[in-house]
Structure formats: C-alpha cells, structure tokens
PDB file of C-alpha atoms and ligand atoms in Angstrom:
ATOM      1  CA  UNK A   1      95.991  79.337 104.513  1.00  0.00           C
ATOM      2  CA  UNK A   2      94.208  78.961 108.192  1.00  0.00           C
ATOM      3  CA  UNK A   3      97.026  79.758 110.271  1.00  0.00           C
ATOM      4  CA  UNK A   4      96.801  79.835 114.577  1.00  0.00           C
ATOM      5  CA  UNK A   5      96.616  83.047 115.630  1.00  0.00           C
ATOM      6  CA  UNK A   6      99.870  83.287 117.445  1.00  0.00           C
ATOM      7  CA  UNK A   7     101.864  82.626 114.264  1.00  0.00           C
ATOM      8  CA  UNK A   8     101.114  85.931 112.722  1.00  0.00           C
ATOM      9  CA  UNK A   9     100.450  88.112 115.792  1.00  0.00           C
ATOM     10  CA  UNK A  10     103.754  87.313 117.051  1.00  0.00           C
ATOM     11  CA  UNK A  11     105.413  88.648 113.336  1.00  0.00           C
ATOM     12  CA  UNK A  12     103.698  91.726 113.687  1.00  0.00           C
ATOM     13  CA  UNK A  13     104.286  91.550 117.477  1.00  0.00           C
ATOM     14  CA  UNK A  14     108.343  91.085 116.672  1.00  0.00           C
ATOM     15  CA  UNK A  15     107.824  93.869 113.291  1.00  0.00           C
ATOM     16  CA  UNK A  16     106.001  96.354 115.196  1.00  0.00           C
ATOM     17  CA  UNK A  17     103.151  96.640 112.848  1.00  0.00           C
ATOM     18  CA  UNK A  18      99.376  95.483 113.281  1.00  0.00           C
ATOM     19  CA  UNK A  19      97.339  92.449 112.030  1.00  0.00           C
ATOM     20  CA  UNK A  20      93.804  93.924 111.203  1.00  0.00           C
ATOM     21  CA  UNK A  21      90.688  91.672 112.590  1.00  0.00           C
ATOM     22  CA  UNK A  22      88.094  92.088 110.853  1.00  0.00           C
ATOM     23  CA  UNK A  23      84.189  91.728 111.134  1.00  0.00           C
ATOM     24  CA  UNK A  24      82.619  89.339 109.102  1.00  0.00           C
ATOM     25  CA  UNK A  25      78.636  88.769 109.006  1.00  0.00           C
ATOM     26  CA  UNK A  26      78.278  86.658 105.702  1.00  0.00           C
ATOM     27  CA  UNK A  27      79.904  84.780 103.028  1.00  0.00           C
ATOM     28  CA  UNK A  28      80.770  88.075 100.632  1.00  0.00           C
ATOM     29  CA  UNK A  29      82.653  88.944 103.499  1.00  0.00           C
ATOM     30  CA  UNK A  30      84.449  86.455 104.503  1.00  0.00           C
ATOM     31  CA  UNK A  31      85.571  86.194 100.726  1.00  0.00           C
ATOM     32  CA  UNK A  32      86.393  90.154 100.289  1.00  0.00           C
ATOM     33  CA  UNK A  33      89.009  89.576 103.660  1.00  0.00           C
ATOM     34  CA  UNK A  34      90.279  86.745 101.789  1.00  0.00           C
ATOM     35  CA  UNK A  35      91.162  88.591  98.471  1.00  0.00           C
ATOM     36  CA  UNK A  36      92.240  91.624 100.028  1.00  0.00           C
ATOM     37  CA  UNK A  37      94.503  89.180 102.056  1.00  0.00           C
ATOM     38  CA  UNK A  38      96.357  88.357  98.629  1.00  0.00           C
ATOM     39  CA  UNK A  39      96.121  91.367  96.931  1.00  0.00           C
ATOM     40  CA  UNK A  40      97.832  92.872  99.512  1.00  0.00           C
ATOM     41  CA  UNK A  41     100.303  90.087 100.507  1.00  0.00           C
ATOM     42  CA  UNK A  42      98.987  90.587 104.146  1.00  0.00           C
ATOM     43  CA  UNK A  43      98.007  88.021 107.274  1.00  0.00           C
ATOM     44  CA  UNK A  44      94.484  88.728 108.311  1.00  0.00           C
ATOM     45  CA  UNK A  45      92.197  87.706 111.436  1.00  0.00           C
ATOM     46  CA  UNK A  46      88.716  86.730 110.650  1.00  0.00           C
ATOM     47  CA  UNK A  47      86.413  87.121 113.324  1.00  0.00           C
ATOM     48  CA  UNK A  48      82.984  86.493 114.389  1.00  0.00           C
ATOM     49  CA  UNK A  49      80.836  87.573 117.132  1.00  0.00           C
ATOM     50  CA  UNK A  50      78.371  86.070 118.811  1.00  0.00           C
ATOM     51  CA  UNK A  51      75.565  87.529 116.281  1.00  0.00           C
ATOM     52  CA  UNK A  52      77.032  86.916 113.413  1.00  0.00           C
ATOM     53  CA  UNK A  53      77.492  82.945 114.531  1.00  0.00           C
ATOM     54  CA  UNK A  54      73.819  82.522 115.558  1.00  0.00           C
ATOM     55  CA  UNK A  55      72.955  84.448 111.904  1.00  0.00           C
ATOM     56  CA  UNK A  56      75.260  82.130 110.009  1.00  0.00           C
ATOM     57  CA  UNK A  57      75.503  79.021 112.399  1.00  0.00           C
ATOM     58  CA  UNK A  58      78.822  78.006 114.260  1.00  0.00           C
ATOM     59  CA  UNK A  59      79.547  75.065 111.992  1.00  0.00           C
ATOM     60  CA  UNK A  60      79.067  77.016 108.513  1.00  0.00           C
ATOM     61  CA  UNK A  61      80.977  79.627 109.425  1.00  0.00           C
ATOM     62  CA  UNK A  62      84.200  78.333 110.502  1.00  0.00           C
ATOM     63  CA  UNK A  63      83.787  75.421 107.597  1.00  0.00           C
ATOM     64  CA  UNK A  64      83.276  78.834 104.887  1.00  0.00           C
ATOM     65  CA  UNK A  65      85.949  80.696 107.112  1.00  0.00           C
ATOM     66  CA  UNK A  66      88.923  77.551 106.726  1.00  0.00           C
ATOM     67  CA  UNK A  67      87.899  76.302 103.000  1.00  0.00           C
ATOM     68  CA  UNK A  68      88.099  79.850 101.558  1.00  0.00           C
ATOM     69  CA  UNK A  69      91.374  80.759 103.830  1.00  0.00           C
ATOM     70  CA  UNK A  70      92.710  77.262 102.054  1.00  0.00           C
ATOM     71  CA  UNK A  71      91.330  77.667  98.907  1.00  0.00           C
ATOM     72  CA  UNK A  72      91.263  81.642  98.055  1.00  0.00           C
ATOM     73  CA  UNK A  73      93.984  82.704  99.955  1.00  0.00           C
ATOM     74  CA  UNK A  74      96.322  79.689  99.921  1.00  0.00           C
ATOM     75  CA  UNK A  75      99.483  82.053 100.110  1.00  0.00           C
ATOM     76  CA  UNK A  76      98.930  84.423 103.045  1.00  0.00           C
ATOM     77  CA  UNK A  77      97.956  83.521 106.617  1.00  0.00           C
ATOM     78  CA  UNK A  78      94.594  84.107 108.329  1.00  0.00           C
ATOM     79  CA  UNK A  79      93.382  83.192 111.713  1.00  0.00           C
ATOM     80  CA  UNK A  80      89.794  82.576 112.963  1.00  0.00           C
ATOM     81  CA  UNK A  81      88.725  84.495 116.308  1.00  0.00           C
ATOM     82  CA  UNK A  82      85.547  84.540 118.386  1.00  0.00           C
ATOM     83  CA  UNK A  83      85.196  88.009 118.981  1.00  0.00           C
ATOM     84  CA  UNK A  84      82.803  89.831 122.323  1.00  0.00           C
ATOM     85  CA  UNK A  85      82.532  86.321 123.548  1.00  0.00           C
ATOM     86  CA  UNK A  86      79.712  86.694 126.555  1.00  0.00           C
ATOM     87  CA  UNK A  87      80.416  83.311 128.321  1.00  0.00           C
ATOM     88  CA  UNK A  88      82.148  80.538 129.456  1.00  0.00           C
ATOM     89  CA  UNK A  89      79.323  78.049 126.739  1.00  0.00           C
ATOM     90  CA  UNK A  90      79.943  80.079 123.659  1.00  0.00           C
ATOM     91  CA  UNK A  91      83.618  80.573 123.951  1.00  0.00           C
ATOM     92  CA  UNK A  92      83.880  76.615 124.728  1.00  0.00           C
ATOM     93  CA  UNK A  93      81.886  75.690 121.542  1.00  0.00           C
ATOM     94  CA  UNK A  94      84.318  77.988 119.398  1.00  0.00           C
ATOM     95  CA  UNK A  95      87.176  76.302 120.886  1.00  0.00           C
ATOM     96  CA  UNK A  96      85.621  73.136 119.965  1.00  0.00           C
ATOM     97  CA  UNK A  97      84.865  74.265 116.495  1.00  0.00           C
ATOM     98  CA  UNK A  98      88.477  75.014 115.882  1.00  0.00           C
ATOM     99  CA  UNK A  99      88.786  78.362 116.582  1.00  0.00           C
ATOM    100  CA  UNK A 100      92.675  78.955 117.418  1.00  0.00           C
ATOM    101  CA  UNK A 101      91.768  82.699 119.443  1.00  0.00           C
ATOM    102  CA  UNK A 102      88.971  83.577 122.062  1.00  0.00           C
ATOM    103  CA  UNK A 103      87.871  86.960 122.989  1.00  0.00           C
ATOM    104  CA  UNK A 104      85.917  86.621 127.140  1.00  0.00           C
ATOM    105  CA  UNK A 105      84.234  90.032 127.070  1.00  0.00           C
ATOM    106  CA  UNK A 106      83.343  90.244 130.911  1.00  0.00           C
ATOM    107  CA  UNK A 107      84.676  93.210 131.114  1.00  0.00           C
ATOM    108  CA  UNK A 108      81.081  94.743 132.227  1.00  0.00           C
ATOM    109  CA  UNK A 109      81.243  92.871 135.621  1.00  0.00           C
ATOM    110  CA  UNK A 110      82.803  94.002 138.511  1.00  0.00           C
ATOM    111  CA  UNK A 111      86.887  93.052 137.498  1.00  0.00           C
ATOM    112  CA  UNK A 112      87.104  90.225 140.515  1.00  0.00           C
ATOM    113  CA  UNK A 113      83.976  88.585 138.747  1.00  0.00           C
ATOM    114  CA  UNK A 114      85.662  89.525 135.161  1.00  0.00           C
ATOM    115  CA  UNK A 115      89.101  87.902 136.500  1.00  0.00           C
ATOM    116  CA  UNK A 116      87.522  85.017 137.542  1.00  0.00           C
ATOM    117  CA  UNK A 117      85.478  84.090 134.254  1.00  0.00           C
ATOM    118  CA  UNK A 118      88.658  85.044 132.357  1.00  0.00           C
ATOM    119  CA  UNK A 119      90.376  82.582 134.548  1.00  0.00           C
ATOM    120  CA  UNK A 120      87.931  79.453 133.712  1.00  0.00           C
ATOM    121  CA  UNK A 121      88.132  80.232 129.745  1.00  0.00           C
ATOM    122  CA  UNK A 122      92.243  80.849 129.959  1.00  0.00           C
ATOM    123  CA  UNK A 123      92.915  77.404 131.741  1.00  0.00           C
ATOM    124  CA  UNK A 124      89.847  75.682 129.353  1.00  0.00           C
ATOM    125  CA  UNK A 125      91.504  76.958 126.129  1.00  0.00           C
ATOM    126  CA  UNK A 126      95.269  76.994 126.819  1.00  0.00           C
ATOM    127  CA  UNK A 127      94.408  73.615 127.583  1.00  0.00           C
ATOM    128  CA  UNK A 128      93.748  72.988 123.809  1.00  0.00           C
ATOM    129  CA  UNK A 129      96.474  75.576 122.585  1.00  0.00           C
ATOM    130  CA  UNK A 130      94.029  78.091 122.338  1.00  0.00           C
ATOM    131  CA  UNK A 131      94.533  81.749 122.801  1.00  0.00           C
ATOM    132  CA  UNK A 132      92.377  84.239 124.806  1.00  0.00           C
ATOM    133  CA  UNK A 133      91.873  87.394 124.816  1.00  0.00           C
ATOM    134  CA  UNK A 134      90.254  89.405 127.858  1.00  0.00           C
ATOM    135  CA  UNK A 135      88.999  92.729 127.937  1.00  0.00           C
ATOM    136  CA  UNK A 136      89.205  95.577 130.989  1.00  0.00           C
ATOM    137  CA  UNK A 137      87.270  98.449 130.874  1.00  0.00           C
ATOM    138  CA  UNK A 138      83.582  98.022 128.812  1.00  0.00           C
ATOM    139  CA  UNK A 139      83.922  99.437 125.538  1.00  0.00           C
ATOM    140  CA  UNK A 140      80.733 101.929 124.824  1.00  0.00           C
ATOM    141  CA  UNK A 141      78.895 102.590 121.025  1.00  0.00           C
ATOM    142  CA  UNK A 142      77.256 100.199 119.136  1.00  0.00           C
ATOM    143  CA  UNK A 143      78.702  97.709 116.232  1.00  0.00           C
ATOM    144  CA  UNK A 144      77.066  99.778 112.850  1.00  0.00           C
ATOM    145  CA  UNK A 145      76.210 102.947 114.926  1.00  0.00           C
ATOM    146  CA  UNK A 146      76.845 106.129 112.529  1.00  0.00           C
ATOM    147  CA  UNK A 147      77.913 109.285 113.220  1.00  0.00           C
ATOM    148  CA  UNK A 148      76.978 112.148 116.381  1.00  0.00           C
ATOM    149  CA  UNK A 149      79.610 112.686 119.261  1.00  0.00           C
ATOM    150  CA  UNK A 150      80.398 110.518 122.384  1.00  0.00           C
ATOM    151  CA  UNK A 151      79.786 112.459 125.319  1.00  0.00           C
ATOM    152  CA  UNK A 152      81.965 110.876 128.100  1.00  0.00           C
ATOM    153  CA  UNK A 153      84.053 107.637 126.854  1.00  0.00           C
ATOM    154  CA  UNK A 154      84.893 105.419 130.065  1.00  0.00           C
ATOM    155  CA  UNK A 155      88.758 104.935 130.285  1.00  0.00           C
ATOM    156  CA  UNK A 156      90.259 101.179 131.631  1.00  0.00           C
ATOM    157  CA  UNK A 157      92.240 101.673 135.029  1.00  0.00           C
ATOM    158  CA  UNK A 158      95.403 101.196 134.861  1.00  0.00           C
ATOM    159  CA  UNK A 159      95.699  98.921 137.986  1.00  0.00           C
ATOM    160  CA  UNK A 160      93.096  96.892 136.768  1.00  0.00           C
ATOM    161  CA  UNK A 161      94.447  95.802 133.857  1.00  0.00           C
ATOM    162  CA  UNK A 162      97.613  95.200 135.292  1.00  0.00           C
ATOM    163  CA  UNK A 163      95.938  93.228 137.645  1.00  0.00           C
ATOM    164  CA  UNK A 164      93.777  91.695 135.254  1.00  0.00           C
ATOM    165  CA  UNK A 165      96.699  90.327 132.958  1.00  0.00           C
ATOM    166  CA  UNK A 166      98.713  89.078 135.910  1.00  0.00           C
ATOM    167  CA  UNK A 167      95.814  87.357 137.224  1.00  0.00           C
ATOM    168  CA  UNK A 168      94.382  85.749 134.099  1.00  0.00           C
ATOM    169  CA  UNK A 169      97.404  85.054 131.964  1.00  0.00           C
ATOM    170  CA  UNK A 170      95.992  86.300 129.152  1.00  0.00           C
ATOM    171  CA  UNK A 171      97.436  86.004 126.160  1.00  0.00           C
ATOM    172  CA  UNK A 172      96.193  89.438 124.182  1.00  0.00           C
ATOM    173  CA  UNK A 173      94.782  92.319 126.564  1.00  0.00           C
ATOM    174  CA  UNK A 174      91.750  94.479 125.140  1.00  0.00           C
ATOM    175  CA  UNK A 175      91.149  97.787 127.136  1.00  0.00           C
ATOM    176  CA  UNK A 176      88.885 100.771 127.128  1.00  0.00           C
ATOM    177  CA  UNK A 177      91.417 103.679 125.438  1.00  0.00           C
ATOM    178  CA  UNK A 178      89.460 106.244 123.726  1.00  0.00           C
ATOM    179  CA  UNK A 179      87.582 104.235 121.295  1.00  0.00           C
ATOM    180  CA  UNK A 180      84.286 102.826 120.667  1.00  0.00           C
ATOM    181  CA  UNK A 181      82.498 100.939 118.774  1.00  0.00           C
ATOM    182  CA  UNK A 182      80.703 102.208 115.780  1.00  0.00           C
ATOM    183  CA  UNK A 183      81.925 106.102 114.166  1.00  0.00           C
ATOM    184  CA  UNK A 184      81.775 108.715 116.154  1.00  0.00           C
ATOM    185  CA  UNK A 185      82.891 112.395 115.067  1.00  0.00           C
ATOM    186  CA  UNK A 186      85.237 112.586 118.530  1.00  0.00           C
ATOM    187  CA  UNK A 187      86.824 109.087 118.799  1.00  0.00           C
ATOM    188  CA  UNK A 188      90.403 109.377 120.097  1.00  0.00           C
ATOM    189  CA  UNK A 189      92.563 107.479 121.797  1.00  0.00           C
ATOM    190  CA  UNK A 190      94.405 108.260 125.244  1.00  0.00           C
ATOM    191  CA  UNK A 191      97.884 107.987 124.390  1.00  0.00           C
ATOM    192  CA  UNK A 192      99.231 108.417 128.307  1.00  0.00           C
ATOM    193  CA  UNK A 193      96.834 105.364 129.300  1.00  0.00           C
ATOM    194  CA  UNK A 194      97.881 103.334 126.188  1.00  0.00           C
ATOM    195  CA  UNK A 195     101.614 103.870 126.623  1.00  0.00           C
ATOM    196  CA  UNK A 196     101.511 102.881 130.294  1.00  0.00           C
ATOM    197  CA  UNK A 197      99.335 100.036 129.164  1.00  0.00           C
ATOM    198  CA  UNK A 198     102.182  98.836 126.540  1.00  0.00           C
ATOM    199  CA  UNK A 199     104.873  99.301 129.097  1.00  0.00           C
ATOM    200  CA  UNK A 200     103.185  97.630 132.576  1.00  0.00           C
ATOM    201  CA  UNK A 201     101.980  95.013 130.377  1.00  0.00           C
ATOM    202  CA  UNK A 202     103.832  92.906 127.750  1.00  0.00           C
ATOM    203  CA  UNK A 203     101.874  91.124 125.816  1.00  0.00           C
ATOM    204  CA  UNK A 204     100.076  92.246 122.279  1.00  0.00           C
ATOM    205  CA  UNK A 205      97.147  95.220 122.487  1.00  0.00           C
ATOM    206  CA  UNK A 206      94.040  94.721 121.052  1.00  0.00           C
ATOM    207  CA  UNK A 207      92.867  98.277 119.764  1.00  0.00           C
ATOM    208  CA  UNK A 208      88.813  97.683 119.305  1.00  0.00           C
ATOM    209  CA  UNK A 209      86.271 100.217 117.771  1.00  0.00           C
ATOM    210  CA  UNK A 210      88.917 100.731 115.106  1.00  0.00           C
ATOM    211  CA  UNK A 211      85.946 102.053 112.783  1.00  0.00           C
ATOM    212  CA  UNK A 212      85.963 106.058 112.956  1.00  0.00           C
ATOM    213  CA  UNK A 213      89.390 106.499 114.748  1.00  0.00           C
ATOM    214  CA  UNK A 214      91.511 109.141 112.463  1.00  0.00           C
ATOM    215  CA  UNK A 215      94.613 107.352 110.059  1.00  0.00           C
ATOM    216  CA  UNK A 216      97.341 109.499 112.102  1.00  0.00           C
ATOM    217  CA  UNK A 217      95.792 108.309 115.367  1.00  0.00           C
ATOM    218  CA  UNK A 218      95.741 104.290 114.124  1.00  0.00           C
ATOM    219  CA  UNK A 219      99.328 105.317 112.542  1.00  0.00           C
ATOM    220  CA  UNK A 220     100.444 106.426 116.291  1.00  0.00           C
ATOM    221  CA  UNK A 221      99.219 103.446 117.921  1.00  0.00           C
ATOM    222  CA  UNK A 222     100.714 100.919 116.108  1.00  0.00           C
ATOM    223  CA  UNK A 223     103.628 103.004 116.675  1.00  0.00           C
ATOM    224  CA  UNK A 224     103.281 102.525 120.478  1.00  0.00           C
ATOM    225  CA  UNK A 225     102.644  99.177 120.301  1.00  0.00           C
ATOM    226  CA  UNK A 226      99.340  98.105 119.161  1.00  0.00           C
ATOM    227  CA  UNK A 227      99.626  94.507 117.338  1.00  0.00           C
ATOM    228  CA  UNK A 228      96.065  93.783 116.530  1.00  0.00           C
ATOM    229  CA  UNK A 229      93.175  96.592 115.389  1.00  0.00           C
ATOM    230  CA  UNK A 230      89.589  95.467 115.004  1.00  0.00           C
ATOM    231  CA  UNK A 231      87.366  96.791 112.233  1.00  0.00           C
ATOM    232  CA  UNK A 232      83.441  95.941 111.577  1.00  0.00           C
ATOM    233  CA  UNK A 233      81.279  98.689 111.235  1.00  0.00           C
ATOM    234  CA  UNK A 234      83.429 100.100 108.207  1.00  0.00           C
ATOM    235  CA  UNK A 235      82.788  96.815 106.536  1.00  0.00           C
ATOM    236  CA  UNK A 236      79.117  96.742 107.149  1.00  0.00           C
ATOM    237  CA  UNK A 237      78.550 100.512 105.764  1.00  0.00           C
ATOM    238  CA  UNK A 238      80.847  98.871 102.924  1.00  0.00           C
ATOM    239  CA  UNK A 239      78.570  96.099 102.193  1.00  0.00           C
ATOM    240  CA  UNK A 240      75.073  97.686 102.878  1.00  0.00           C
ATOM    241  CA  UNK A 241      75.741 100.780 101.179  1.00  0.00           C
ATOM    242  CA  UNK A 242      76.939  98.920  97.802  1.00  0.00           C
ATOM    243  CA  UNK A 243      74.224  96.583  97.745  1.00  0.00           C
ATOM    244  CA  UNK A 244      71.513  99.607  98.692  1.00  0.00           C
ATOM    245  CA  UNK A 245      73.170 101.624  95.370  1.00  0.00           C
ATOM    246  CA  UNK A 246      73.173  98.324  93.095  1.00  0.00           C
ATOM    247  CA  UNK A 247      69.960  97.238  94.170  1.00  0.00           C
ATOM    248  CA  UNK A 248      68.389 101.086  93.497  1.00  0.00           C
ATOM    249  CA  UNK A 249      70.298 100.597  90.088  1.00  0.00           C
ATOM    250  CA  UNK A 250      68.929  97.404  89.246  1.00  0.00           C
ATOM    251  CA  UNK A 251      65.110  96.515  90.474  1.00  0.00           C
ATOM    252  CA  UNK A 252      64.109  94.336  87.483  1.00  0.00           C
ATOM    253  CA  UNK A 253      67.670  91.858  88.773  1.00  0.00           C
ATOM    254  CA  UNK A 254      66.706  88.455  89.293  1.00  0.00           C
ATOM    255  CA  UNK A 255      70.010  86.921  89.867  1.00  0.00           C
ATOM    256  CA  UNK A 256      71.182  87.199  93.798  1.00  0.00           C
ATOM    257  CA  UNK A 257      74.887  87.503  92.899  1.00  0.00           C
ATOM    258  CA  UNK A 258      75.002  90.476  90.148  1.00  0.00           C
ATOM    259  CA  UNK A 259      73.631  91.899  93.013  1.00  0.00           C
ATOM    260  CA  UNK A 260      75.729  90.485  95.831  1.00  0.00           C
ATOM    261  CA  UNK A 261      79.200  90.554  93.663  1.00  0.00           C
ATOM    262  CA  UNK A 262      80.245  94.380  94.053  1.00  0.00           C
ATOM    263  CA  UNK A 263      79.827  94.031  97.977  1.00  0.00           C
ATOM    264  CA  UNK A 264      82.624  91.723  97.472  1.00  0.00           C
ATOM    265  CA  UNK A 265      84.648  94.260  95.797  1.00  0.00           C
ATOM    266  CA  UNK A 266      83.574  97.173  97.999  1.00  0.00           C
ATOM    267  CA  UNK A 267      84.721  95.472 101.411  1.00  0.00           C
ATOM    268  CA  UNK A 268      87.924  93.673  99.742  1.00  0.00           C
ATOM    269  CA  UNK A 269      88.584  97.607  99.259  1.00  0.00           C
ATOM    270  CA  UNK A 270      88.310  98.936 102.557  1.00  0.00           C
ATOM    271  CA  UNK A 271      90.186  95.704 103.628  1.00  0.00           C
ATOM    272  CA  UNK A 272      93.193  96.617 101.577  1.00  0.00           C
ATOM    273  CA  UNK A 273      93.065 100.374 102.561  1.00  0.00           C
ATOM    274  CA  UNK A 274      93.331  99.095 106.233  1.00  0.00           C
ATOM    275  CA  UNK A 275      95.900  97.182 105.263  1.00  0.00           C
ATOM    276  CA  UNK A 276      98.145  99.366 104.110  1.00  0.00           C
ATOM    277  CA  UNK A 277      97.617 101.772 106.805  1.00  0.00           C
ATOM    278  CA  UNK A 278      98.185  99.047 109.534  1.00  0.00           C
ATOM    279  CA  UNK A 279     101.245  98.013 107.674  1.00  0.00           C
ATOM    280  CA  UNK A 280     100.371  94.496 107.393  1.00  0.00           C
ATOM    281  CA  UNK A 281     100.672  94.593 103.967  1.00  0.00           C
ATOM    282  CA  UNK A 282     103.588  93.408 101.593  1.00  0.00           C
ATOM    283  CA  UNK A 283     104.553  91.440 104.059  1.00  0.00           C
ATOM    284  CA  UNK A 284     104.431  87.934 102.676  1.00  0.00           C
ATOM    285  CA  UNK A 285     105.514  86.222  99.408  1.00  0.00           C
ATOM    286  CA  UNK A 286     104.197  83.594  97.452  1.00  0.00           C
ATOM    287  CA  UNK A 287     104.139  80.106  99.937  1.00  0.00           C
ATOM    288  CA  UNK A 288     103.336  82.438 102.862  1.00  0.00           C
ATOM    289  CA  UNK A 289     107.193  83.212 103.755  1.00  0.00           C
ATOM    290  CA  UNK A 290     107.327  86.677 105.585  1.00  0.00           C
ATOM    291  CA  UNK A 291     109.207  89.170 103.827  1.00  0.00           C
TER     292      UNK A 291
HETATM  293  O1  LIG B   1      84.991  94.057 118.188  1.00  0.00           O
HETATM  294  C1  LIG B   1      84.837  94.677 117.136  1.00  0.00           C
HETATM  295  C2  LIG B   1      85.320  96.023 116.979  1.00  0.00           C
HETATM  296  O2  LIG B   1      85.835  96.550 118.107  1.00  0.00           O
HETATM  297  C3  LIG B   1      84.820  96.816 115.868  1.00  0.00           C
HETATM  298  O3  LIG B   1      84.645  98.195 116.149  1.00  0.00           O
HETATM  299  O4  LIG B   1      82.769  98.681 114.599  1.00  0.00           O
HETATM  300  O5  LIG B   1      84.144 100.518 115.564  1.00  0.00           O
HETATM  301  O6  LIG B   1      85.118  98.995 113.864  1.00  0.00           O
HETATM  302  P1  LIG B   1      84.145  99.157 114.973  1.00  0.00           P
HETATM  303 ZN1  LIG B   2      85.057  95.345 119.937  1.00  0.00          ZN
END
C-alpha cells in the first residue's frame, strides 16, 4: 500500500531499526522493491532521482510507483521519495505529483545559500504535508561507480548541520559521514561525527551511499541511530549484470520479458538481503499492522 513517508519512518524511528530507500530506474525495479517488500513483511521507500524521472517521465513513474505499491504489495507500506533533488522546480513538481518526501540536495553551495533554498522547499512542502529532507556536507562518488579507493572523503561540520536543521526545520537530515556514492574498497563511516550528529540533532538520519559500506558498519549505524539507508548502485549492478548474463545466454530471444524477468528476481534479492540486515523485515502482518 502507498503509505506517507512519516508513517513508517517514525516505526522504525520509535523501533530503532532502518527503512531501506531504494533506487529505482525502471519498471523491473520498481516491481522487485515491491515483492521483496512482501516477502519480507517489510515497509520500503521508493525513490527516484532526478535521472531516473526525466528517463521514465514524472507522471509514469509515480502512476507505476502507487498502482504496483496498491496492487503488488497491498499488505506492507511503501513511500515514494524524490531523491538528490537539485531545485526549488523539480522538487515542486514531485510535490505536485504526489510525492509524500523531498530530498533539496544544495548541499554543494555555500550552507547560507543551502539554508536558504532548504528554507523555500520546507515552507512550500510542509505546506502540503510534505516532508523534506536536506543534506549538509556534498556527498562525493558517483551513482553505479565500481570499485578503486576514495582518496580523501569530505566530512559534514558539525556546526553546520546543527545549524542547518535549526534553521530549515527539516524533517530528515542527510550528512556527509564516511560514505559515498557508488562502491568503493575504503567506504567507512565516522562514528564520532555520526554519534554527535544523532545526539545535537533529533530528528531521523539519512545514511546515503549505502552501496559498498561493510554489513557490521550498516549493523552499527542503525544501532546509533540511523532510521533510513539509501541503496542504488547495488541494484543497478543487480539488474545490469543479470540481464548482461541472460542476454549472453540467450541471443536468438525474441521476447523482451524472458529476458527482462530474472532482473526482477535478482534485485527483489538484494532487496530482501538489505532487508534483513536493516531489520526492517518481519515487521508487518497481513493488513499492514506492525508487529
Ligand atoms: O541517493 C542515493 C544513494 O545515496 C545511493 O548510494 O549508490 O552508494 O547505494 P549508493
Ligand atoms: Zn545519495
């Protein structure tokens, strides 16, 4: 069922565990979330960046995004996010689309300039119930990127995120830890800067790049507070390296979906694995009662 985000954030917020938000670039997808969802009797956040909408269109996406979260996964909750939103026009048309969560990723400006965007979007969407999330501290790597070592990760201040969330009024705070986006062979995450993040700042942590970081290091965030961990690039080496192998397989194939159907089964997978390790899952029964 399409849930608002706030309904199942604040469960895991209350149950110290984290809601996985995941990546989603196409329609196999979107529908390999959704089964790993009830397989695994676990909320999920579906979200799109700004790529992925102008690949799949803004209107077809949330339409495939709320039919299959009504229609596949009728009996656990999922919320629909805008994810690395770049301005004040494409967060606005996501809120208008029905997206209940907003990501304003200005965190590459100077923080007055990021505050003030942030600022626009938070009294815009809160306006409509909608929540934001803001961002402190650019996150480096590249969505997909594979492999080879980081040489110097930038870390968030933590004065300016303080400032940032007191400011703002965010309602979920994303901020440069350790991670980054893509795998790299030495992601980590700064524990000291996290844990003074979680206490200066009370509401739910966003951990992105969540592709790449080690289980006991995602197992040890949660642990100190992390509500919400966002995974893409271990669904897209999911998808494109199952449809590379069945396509190798299968040259003479002239029907799109014996080709397309295992990539639904290979990120529905790594879905479930997440799952599990985030502790989202087992969580809700059959009519989408927490356990
Ligand atoms: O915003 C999306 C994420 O932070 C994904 O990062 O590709 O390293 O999983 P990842
Ligand atoms: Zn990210």
């Amino acid at each position: 069922m399409l849930v608002h985000i706030k309904d199942i954030v604040k469960k895991a917020e209350q149950n110290s565990y984290a809601i996985g938000a995941f990546n989603v670039t196409n329609l196999e997808s979107v529908l390999g979330v959704a089964q790993a969802a009830v397989k695994a009797n676990s909320a999920a956040i579906i979200q799109v960046s700004e790529s992925a909408i102008s690949y799949m269109g803004l209107k077809p996406i949330t339409h495939i995004v709320s039919t299959v979260a009504k229609n596949v996964a009728a009996n656990v909750p999922i919320a629909l996010h805008l994810d690395h939103g770049t301005s004040f026009d494409s967060v606005f048309e996501c809120i208008g689309s029905g997206f209940t969560s907003v990501h304003i990723d200005a965190s590459n400006l100077p923080l007055d300039e990021n505050i003030s965007l942030t600022k626009q979007v938070v009294k815009v969407a809160h306006a409509k119930h909608v929540w934001v999330q803001g961002e402190v501290g650019a996150m480096i790597g590249g969505h997909g990127n594979i492999r080879g070592a980081l040489k110097k990760v930038p870390l968030a201040s933590l004065e300016d995120v303080i400032k940032f969330v007191r400011a703002t009024r965010v309602d979920t705070i994303a901020a440069a830890v350790g991670t980054a986006h893509g795998i790299y062979d030495n992601e980590d995450i700064v524990f000291s800067l996290l844990k003074a993040i979680k206490k200066a700042v009370p509401i739910p942590f966003v951990l992105h790049g969540g592709s790449g970081v080690q289980d006991s290091k995602i197992r040890k965030a949660i642990k100190e507070g992390v509500n919400i961990i966002n995974i893409g690039t271990d669904l897209k080496i999911a998808f494109c390296q199952t449809l590379i192998e069945v396509c190798a397989k299968n040259k003479e194939e002239t029907d799109p979906r014996n080709l397309l159907k295992p990539t639904i089964k290979a990120i529905e997978k790594v879905v479930i694995e997440k799952m599990k390790l985030f502790n989202s899952a087992g969580r809700y029964l059959v009519g989408g009662v927490e356990t």
